[in-house]
């Protein structure tokens, strides 16, 4: 693999690059990304595109291969660069393109990831490459052609027919323009022809960082990782905070939170996890007579400590995995009492989801198995026999006044340990 030589190129790729990789004017593997909502943005669009390009480059950096990035309307094209002119340069470039495509499946803001080929602007080369793309594929197919440069010697329809006939002759697949099993797209551009297949669905959403920073309250459970994922997909760069029951429990929940953040780090990179030992503070709440309000008092203290930490990490929102009515602390009355504890907005992306829907998403983003490992969550400590489902803020204030709660929250935040699970 070539050494890293990231190169952000915003203009058409020079024709010389084509010959450079393969030594001939044969095809050059690349990756075509279809962008989502970002293309609808008005004045700030260029800024958001730059952010997305940076996120893409960060995702590729770990692969150690150079890449050219070319932004076009609603599309980004990535071409691996190999500095190695050896006989296997073409297969190395194809492998690099496969690896890049795989990485792009985790970049927020990308709607589809298509493995593509870039070929010389010549009808024979385009037709030959289209046939090559169909190799090994079964079922019916369609070819769709588009010309950005109308000087190309074949019309779009003629190019599609010629490529389709070549595929039929060579592999015998039937044409089905209405409901094909696979489609090959041909795009004649200013200085080259691009070919690509349907590709795979990307994450969609908005580029991470576009919506600012949030602090995710991350238990070892199923919901909070999904909540973090959902907010990343809406452009929030997430930092994570876990409360462990230490010293009243073991460290298992910390290992889980660490593993979960590591999984989520695939979508944003550079994630930080803060851990607060919460057991003693829970004991203090219990001994101040919190009774049926113990769970709510704990949750409010968590939020207050999170707010203090948020100021330090420059997060302007808190994120939780609350889902309306799922557990006693998530009734409407209790959620209202939780909101009252802090000034920062609390984002709850799972508020209207059923547990089965949350679990399906957790499975899809590969956090479910880790979340289901046994641990002792701090919230299960010191549980009252009955949990209050309609907490009154005035009663919670009385408990908090006995403890100088804001100072306690500040001390907890100051003592948070920091990890870098990415
Ligand atoms: P989860 O499956 O994410 O643990 P849950 O269904 O168990 O959620 P609760 O225990 O009431 O629900 O927690 C609701 C939310 O409060 C969690 O989604 C999370 O955002 C936050 N939270 C709960 N426990 C912790 C913890 N130990 N550390 C950090 N945040 C927590
Ligand atoms: Mg929980």
Coordinates of C-alpha atoms and ligand atoms in Angstrom, one line a residue:
X1 CA 0.0 0.0 0.0
X2 CA 1.2 3.5 -0.8
X3 CA 2.3 5.8 2.0
X4 CA -0.3 8.3 3.1
X5 CA -0.5 11.3 0.7
X6 CA -3.9 12.7 1.2
X7 CA -4.7 15.1 -1.6
X8 CA -7.9 17.2 -1.7
X9 CA -8.6 18.0 -5.3
X10 CA -11.7 20.0 -6.0
X11 CA -11.4 20.2 -9.8
X12 CA -11.8 17.5 -12.4
X13 CA -9.2 14.8 -12.1
X14 CA -6.4 15.3 -14.6
X15 CA -6.4 12.7 -17.4
X16 CA -2.7 12.0 -16.5
X17 CA -3.8 10.4 -13.2
X18 CA -5.6 7.8 -15.2
X19 CA -2.5 6.6 -17.0
X20 CA -0.5 7.1 -13.8
X21 CA -2.3 4.4 -11.9
X22 CA -2.5 1.7 -14.5
X23 CA 0.2 2.7 -16.9
X24 CA -2.4 2.6 -19.7
X25 CA -5.7 4.2 -20.4
X26 CA -7.6 1.3 -18.9
X27 CA -10.0 1.7 -16.0
X28 CA -9.2 3.2 -12.6
X29 CA -11.1 2.0 -9.5
X30 CA -12.8 4.6 -7.4
X31 CA -15.7 5.2 -5.0
X32 CA -18.7 7.3 -5.7
X33 CA -20.6 8.8 -2.7
X34 CA -24.1 10.1 -3.0
X35 CA -24.7 12.9 -0.5
X36 CA -28.0 13.4 1.4
X37 CA -29.6 16.4 3.0
X38 CA -26.4 18.4 2.8
X39 CA -27.2 19.2 -0.8
X40 CA -30.4 21.0 0.3
X41 CA -28.5 23.4 2.5
X42 CA -28.4 27.0 1.3
X43 CA -25.7 29.6 2.2
X44 CA -23.7 27.3 4.5
X45 CA -23.5 24.5 2.1
X46 CA -19.8 25.0 1.2
X47 CA -18.9 25.0 4.9
X48 CA -20.8 21.7 5.5
X49 CA -19.2 20.1 2.4
X50 CA -15.8 21.0 3.8
X51 CA -16.7 19.4 7.1
X52 CA -17.9 16.2 5.3
X53 CA -14.7 16.1 3.3
X54 CA -12.7 16.3 6.5
X55 CA -14.7 13.5 8.1
X56 CA -14.1 11.4 5.0
X57 CA -10.4 12.1 5.0
X58 CA -10.2 11.2 8.7
X59 CA -12.1 7.9 8.0
X60 CA -9.6 7.0 5.3
X61 CA -6.4 8.2 7.1
X62 CA -6.2 5.0 9.1
X63 CA -6.0 2.9 5.9
X64 CA -2.7 4.6 5.0
X65 CA -3.5 5.0 1.4
X66 CA -3.5 8.3 -0.5
X67 CA -6.7 9.5 -2.0
X68 CA -8.0 12.1 -4.4
X69 CA -11.2 13.7 -3.5
X70 CA -13.4 15.3 -6.0
X71 CA -16.6 17.1 -5.1
X72 CA -19.4 17.5 -7.7
X73 CA -23.0 18.4 -7.4
X74 CA -24.5 16.0 -4.8
X75 CA -21.6 13.5 -5.3
X76 CA -18.1 13.0 -4.1
X77 CA -15.6 10.8 -6.0
X78 CA -12.7 9.2 -4.2
X79 CA -9.8 7.8 -6.2
X80 CA -7.0 5.8 -4.4
X81 CA -3.5 6.9 -5.4
X82 CA -0.8 4.3 -5.6
X83 CA 2.7 5.6 -6.1
X84 CA 3.7 2.1 -7.1
X85 CA 3.9 1.6 -10.9
X86 CA 4.5 -2.2 -10.6
X87 CA 2.6 -4.9 -12.4
X88 CA 0.1 -5.4 -9.6
X89 CA -0.6 -1.6 -9.3
X90 CA -4.1 -2.1 -10.7
X91 CA -5.1 -4.8 -8.2
X92 CA -3.6 -2.8 -5.4
X93 CA -5.7 0.2 -6.5
X94 CA -8.8 -2.0 -6.7
X95 CA -8.2 -3.3 -3.2
X96 CA -7.7 0.2 -1.8
X97 CA -11.0 1.3 -3.5
X98 CA -12.8 -1.7 -1.8
X99 CA -11.3 -0.7 1.6
X100 CA -12.3 3.0 1.1
X101 CA -15.8 2.0 0.1
X102 CA -16.1 -0.1 3.3
X103 CA -15.0 2.9 5.4
X104 CA -17.5 5.2 3.8
X105 CA -20.3 3.1 5.0
X106 CA -19.8 4.6 8.5
X107 CA -19.5 8.3 7.4
X108 CA -22.6 10.3 8.4
X109 CA -24.0 12.4 5.6
X110 CA -23.3 9.8 2.9
X111 CA -26.5 8.2 1.5
X112 CA -25.1 5.6 -0.9
X113 CA -21.6 4.2 -1.4
X114 CA -20.9 2.9 -4.9
X115 CA -17.8 1.1 -6.1
X116 CA -17.0 2.8 -9.4
X117 CA -14.6 2.9 -12.3
X118 CA -13.2 5.8 -14.0
X119 CA -12.3 5.2 -17.7
X120 CA -11.0 7.2 -20.6
X121 CA -13.5 9.3 -22.4
X122 CA -13.9 6.9 -25.2
X123 CA -17.0 4.8 -26.2
X124 CA -15.1 1.5 -26.5
X125 CA -13.4 2.0 -23.1
X126 CA -16.7 2.8 -21.5
X127 CA -18.5 -0.2 -23.1
X128 CA -15.7 -2.6 -22.2
X129 CA -15.7 -1.3 -18.6
X130 CA -19.5 -1.7 -18.3
X131 CA -19.2 -5.4 -19.4
X132 CA -16.4 -5.9 -16.9
X133 CA -18.6 -4.6 -14.1
X134 CA -21.3 -7.1 -14.9
X135 CA -18.9 -10.0 -14.6
X136 CA -20.0 -12.6 -12.1
X137 CA -23.4 -11.0 -11.5
X138 CA -26.6 -13.0 -12.0
X139 CA -30.1 -11.9 -12.9
X140 CA -31.6 -9.2 -15.1
X141 CA -29.9 -5.8 -15.6
X142 CA -30.3 -2.3 -16.9
X143 CA -27.7 0.2 -18.1
X144 CA -28.5 3.9 -17.5
X145 CA -26.3 6.4 -19.3
X146 CA -26.0 10.2 -18.8
X147 CA -23.9 12.7 -20.6
X148 CA -22.6 15.9 -19.0
X149 CA -20.6 16.6 -22.2
X150 CA -22.8 16.4 -25.3
X151 CA -19.8 16.2 -27.6
X152 CA -19.3 12.6 -26.8
X153 CA -19.7 10.6 -30.1
X154 CA -22.6 8.4 -28.8
X155 CA -25.9 9.7 -27.5
X156 CA -26.9 8.5 -23.9
X157 CA -29.4 6.1 -25.4
X158 CA -26.9 4.6 -27.9
X159 CA -24.2 4.3 -25.2
X160 CA -26.7 2.4 -22.9
X161 CA -27.7 0.1 -25.8
X162 CA -24.1 -0.6 -26.8
X163 CA -23.1 -1.4 -23.2
X164 CA -26.2 -3.5 -22.6
X165 CA -25.6 -5.5 -25.8
X166 CA -22.0 -6.1 -24.8
X167 CA -23.1 -7.5 -21.5
X168 CA -25.8 -9.7 -23.0
X169 CA -23.4 -11.1 -25.6
X170 CA -20.7 -11.8 -23.1
X171 CA -22.7 -13.2 -20.1
X172 CA -26.3 -13.7 -21.4
X173 CA -28.0 -11.8 -18.6
X174 CA -31.5 -10.6 -19.7
X175 CA -32.3 -6.9 -19.9
X176 CA -35.1 -5.6 -17.6
X177 CA -35.4 -1.8 -17.6
X178 CA -38.3 -1.7 -15.2
X179 CA -37.2 -4.0 -12.4
X180 CA -33.6 -5.0 -12.9
X181 CA -31.7 -7.2 -10.4
X182 CA -28.7 -4.9 -10.9
X183 CA -28.1 -1.6 -12.7
X184 CA -24.9 -0.2 -14.3
X185 CA -24.7 3.6 -14.5
X186 CA -22.5 5.3 -17.0
X187 CA -21.8 9.0 -16.7
X188 CA -19.9 10.9 -19.4
X189 CA -18.1 13.8 -17.8
X190 CA -15.9 16.6 -19.0
X191 CA -12.7 14.6 -19.2
X192 CA -13.6 11.0 -18.3
X193 CA -16.4 8.5 -18.0
X194 CA -17.6 7.2 -14.7
X195 CA -19.3 3.8 -14.2
X196 CA -20.9 2.6 -11.0
X197 CA -23.4 0.0 -9.7
X198 CA -26.2 0.6 -7.2
X199 CA -23.9 0.2 -4.3
X200 CA -24.8 0.0 -0.7
X201 CA -26.9 2.2 1.6
X202 CA -24.7 4.6 3.7
X203 CA -25.7 6.0 7.1
X204 CA -27.5 9.1 5.7
X205 CA -28.1 12.0 8.0
X206 CA -25.7 15.0 8.3
X207 CA -22.0 15.2 8.7
X208 CA -20.8 14.8 12.3
X209 CA -19.9 18.2 13.8
X210 CA -22.4 20.1 11.7
X211 CA -24.8 20.5 14.6
X212 CA -22.2 21.2 17.3
X213 CA -21.3 19.1 20.4
X214 CA -23.3 17.1 22.8
X215 CA -22.6 15.1 25.9
X216 CA -24.3 11.7 25.9
X217 CA -25.2 10.1 29.3
X218 CA -24.1 6.6 28.5
X219 CA -25.2 3.7 30.7
X220 CA -24.1 0.2 29.9
X221 CA -27.6 -0.5 28.6
X222 CA -29.2 -0.8 25.2
X223 CA -30.8 2.6 24.8
X224 CA -28.1 5.2 25.4
X225 CA -25.7 4.0 22.6
X226 CA -28.6 4.1 20.1
X227 CA -29.4 7.6 21.3
X228 CA -25.8 8.7 20.8
X229 CA -25.8 7.1 17.3
X230 CA -29.0 8.9 16.4
X231 CA -27.6 12.3 17.5
X232 CA -24.3 11.7 15.6
X233 CA -26.4 11.1 12.5
X234 CA -28.0 14.4 13.0
X235 CA -24.6 16.1 13.0
X236 CA -23.8 16.2 16.7
X237 CA -20.2 15.4 17.7
X238 CA -20.7 13.4 20.9
X239 CA -18.6 13.1 24.0
X240 CA -19.7 10.4 26.5
X241 CA -20.3 10.3 30.3
X242 CA -20.8 7.2 32.3
X243 CA -21.7 6.9 36.0
X244 CA -20.4 3.8 37.6
X245 CA -21.5 2.5 41.0
X246 CA -17.9 2.5 42.3
X247 CA -16.9 1.9 45.0
X248 CA -20.2 0.1 45.7
X249 CA -20.0 -2.0 42.5
X250 CA -17.2 -3.5 40.4
X251 CA -15.8 -1.8 37.3
X252 CA -17.8 -4.0 34.8
X253 CA -20.2 -1.3 33.7
X254 CA -17.1 0.9 32.9
X255 CA -15.8 -1.8 30.6
X256 CA -19.2 -2.0 28.8
X257 CA -19.4 1.8 28.4
X258 CA -15.8 1.8 27.1
X259 CA -16.6 -1.0 24.5
X260 CA -19.8 0.8 23.5
X261 CA -18.1 4.1 22.9
X262 CA -15.4 2.2 20.9
X263 CA -18.2 0.8 18.6
X264 CA -19.7 4.3 18.2
X265 CA -16.4 5.8 17.5
X266 CA -16.5 4.3 14.0
X267 CA -19.0 7.0 13.1
X268 CA -17.1 10.0 14.4
X269 CA -13.6 9.2 15.6
X270 CA -11.6 10.8 18.5
X271 CA -14.4 10.0 21.0
X272 CA -13.8 10.8 24.7
X273 CA -15.5 8.9 27.5
X274 CA -15.7 10.4 31.0
X275 CA -16.4 8.2 34.0
X276 CA -17.7 9.4 37.3
X277 CA -17.7 7.1 40.4
X278 CA -21.2 7.7 41.7
X279 CA -21.7 5.2 44.5
X280 CA -20.8 7.5 47.4
X281 CA -23.0 10.3 46.1
X282 CA -25.9 7.8 45.8
X283 CA -25.3 6.8 49.4
X284 CA -25.5 10.5 50.4
X285 CA -28.8 11.0 48.6
X286 CA -30.2 7.8 50.3
X287 CA -29.1 8.9 53.8
X288 CA -30.6 12.3 53.3
X289 CA -34.0 10.6 53.2
X290 CA -34.8 10.6 49.5
X291 CA -37.1 7.5 49.9
X292 CA -39.3 6.9 46.9
X293 CA -37.6 9.8 45.1
X294 CA -34.1 8.2 45.3
X295 CA -34.1 7.2 41.6
X296 CA -35.2 10.7 40.5
X297 CA -32.8 12.4 42.8
X298 CA -30.0 10.3 41.4
X299 CA -31.0 11.1 37.8
X300 CA -31.2 14.8 38.5
X301 CA -27.7 14.7 40.1
X302 CA -26.4 12.9 37.1
X303 CA -27.8 15.6 34.9
X304 CA -26.4 18.4 37.0
X305 CA -22.9 16.7 37.0
X306 CA -23.2 16.3 33.2
X307 CA -24.1 19.9 32.8
X308 CA -20.9 20.9 34.8
X309 CA -18.8 18.6 32.6
X310 CA -20.5 19.9 29.5
X311 CA -19.2 23.4 30.2
X312 CA -15.7 21.9 30.3
X313 CA -15.9 20.0 27.0
X314 CA -17.9 22.7 25.3
X315 CA -21.0 20.7 24.8
X316 CA -24.2 22.6 24.5
X317 CA -26.7 19.8 24.9
X318 CA -27.1 16.7 26.9
X319 CA -28.4 13.4 25.3
X320 CA -30.1 10.6 27.1
X321 CA -31.7 7.3 26.0
X322 CA -35.1 8.1 27.6
X323 CA -38.2 6.6 25.9
X324 CA -41.5 7.8 27.2
X325 CA -43.0 5.4 29.7
X326 CA -40.3 2.7 29.3
X327 CA -39.4 2.8 33.1
X328 CA -40.7 4.6 36.1
X329 CA -38.2 7.5 35.7
X330 CA -39.5 8.1 32.2
X331 CA -43.1 9.0 32.8
X332 CA -44.1 12.4 31.5
X333 CA -44.2 13.9 35.0
X334 CA -40.7 12.5 35.8
X335 CA -39.2 13.7 32.5
X336 CA -40.6 17.1 33.3
X337 CA -38.9 17.0 36.7
X338 CA -35.6 15.9 35.1
X339 CA -35.7 18.8 32.6
X340 CA -36.0 21.2 35.5
X341 CA -32.7 20.1 37.0
X342 CA -30.5 21.7 34.3
X343 CA -30.5 24.7 32.0
X344 CA -29.0 22.8 29.0
X345 CA -31.5 21.2 26.6
X346 CA -31.8 17.5 27.0
X347 CA -32.1 15.7 23.7
X348 CA -34.0 12.4 23.8
X349 CA -33.9 10.9 20.3
X350 CA -35.6 7.7 21.4
X351 CA -38.5 9.3 23.2
X352 CA -41.2 7.9 20.8
X353 CA -39.6 4.5 20.0
X354 CA -40.6 1.1 21.3
X355 CA -38.0 -1.1 22.9
X356 CA -38.2 -3.6 19.9
X357 CA -37.4 -0.7 17.5
X358 CA -34.5 0.4 19.7
X359 CA -33.1 -3.1 19.9
X360 CA -33.3 -3.6 16.2
X361 CA -31.3 -0.4 15.7
X362 CA -28.8 -1.5 18.4
X363 CA -28.3 -4.8 16.5
X364 CA -27.8 -2.9 13.2
X365 CA -25.1 -0.6 14.7
X366 CA -23.5 -3.6 16.5
X367 CA -23.9 -2.4 20.1
X368 CA -26.6 -4.8 21.2
X369 CA -24.4 -7.8 22.1
X370 CA -22.2 -5.6 24.3
X371 CA -25.2 -3.9 26.0
X372 CA -26.7 -7.3 26.9
X373 CA -23.6 -8.4 28.8
X374 CA -24.4 -8.6 32.5
X375 CA -23.2 -5.8 34.8
X376 CA -24.4 -4.0 37.9
X377 CA -25.8 -0.6 36.8
X378 CA -25.4 2.1 39.4
X379 CA -29.2 2.9 39.0
X380 CA -30.0 -0.6 40.4
X381 CA -28.2 0.3 43.7
X382 CA -30.1 1.6 46.7
X383 CA -33.5 1.2 44.9
X384 CA -36.5 2.1 47.0
X385 CA -39.2 -0.5 47.3
X386 CA -41.5 1.7 45.3
X387 CA -40.3 4.2 42.7
X388 CA -42.2 7.5 42.5
X389 CA -43.8 7.9 39.0
X390 CA -45.1 11.5 39.6
X391 CA -42.2 13.3 41.3
X392 CA -42.9 16.8 42.4
X393 CA -40.0 19.3 41.8
X394 CA -40.6 21.0 45.2
X395 CA -40.0 17.6 47.0
X396 CA -36.8 17.1 45.0
X397 CA -35.6 20.6 45.8
X398 CA -35.9 19.8 49.5
X399 CA -33.7 16.7 49.2
X400 CA -31.2 18.6 47.2
X401 CA -31.1 21.6 49.6
X402 CA -29.9 19.2 52.4
X403 CA -26.8 18.3 50.3
X404 CA -25.7 21.4 48.6
X405 CA -26.4 19.6 45.4
X406 CA -24.7 22.0 42.9
X407 CA -21.4 21.9 44.7
X408 CA -21.6 18.1 44.8
X409 CA -22.4 18.0 41.1
X410 CA -19.3 20.3 40.4
X411 CA -17.1 18.0 42.5
X412 CA -18.3 14.9 40.7
X413 CA -17.6 16.5 37.3
X414 CA -14.2 17.7 38.4
X415 CA -13.2 14.1 39.5
X416 CA -14.3 12.5 36.2
X417 CA -11.7 10.2 34.7
X418 CA -11.1 10.5 31.0
X419 CA -10.6 7.7 28.5
X420 CA -10.1 7.6 24.7
X421 CA -11.8 4.4 23.6
X422 CA -11.3 5.2 19.9
Ligands
LIG1 P1 -30.3 2.3 29.0 O1 -30.8 1.1 28.3 O2 -29.6 3.2 28.1 O3 -29.5 2.0 30.2 P2 -32.7 2.4 30.5 O4 -33.8 2.0 29.8 O5 -32.0 1.5 31.4 O6 -31.6 3.1 29.5 P3 -32.7 4.4 32.6 O7 -31.9 3.5 33.5 O8 -33.9 5.0 33.2 O9 -33.2 3.7 31.3 O10 -31.8 5.5 32.1 C1 -32.3 6.4 31.2 C2 -31.2 7.2 30.6 O11 -30.4 7.8 31.7 C3 -30.2 6.3 29.9 O12 -30.6 6.1 28.6 C4 -28.9 7.2 30.0 O13 -28.9 8.2 29.0 C5 -29.0 7.7 31.4 N1 -28.4 6.9 32.3 C6 -28.9 5.9 33.1 N2 -27.9 5.3 33.8 C7 -26.8 5.9 33.5 C8 -25.4 5.7 33.9 N3 -25.1 4.7 34.8 N4 -24.5 6.5 33.3 C9 -24.8 7.4 32.4 N5 -26.0 7.6 32.0 C10 -27.0 6.9 32.5
LIG2 MG1 -30.1 1.8 32.2

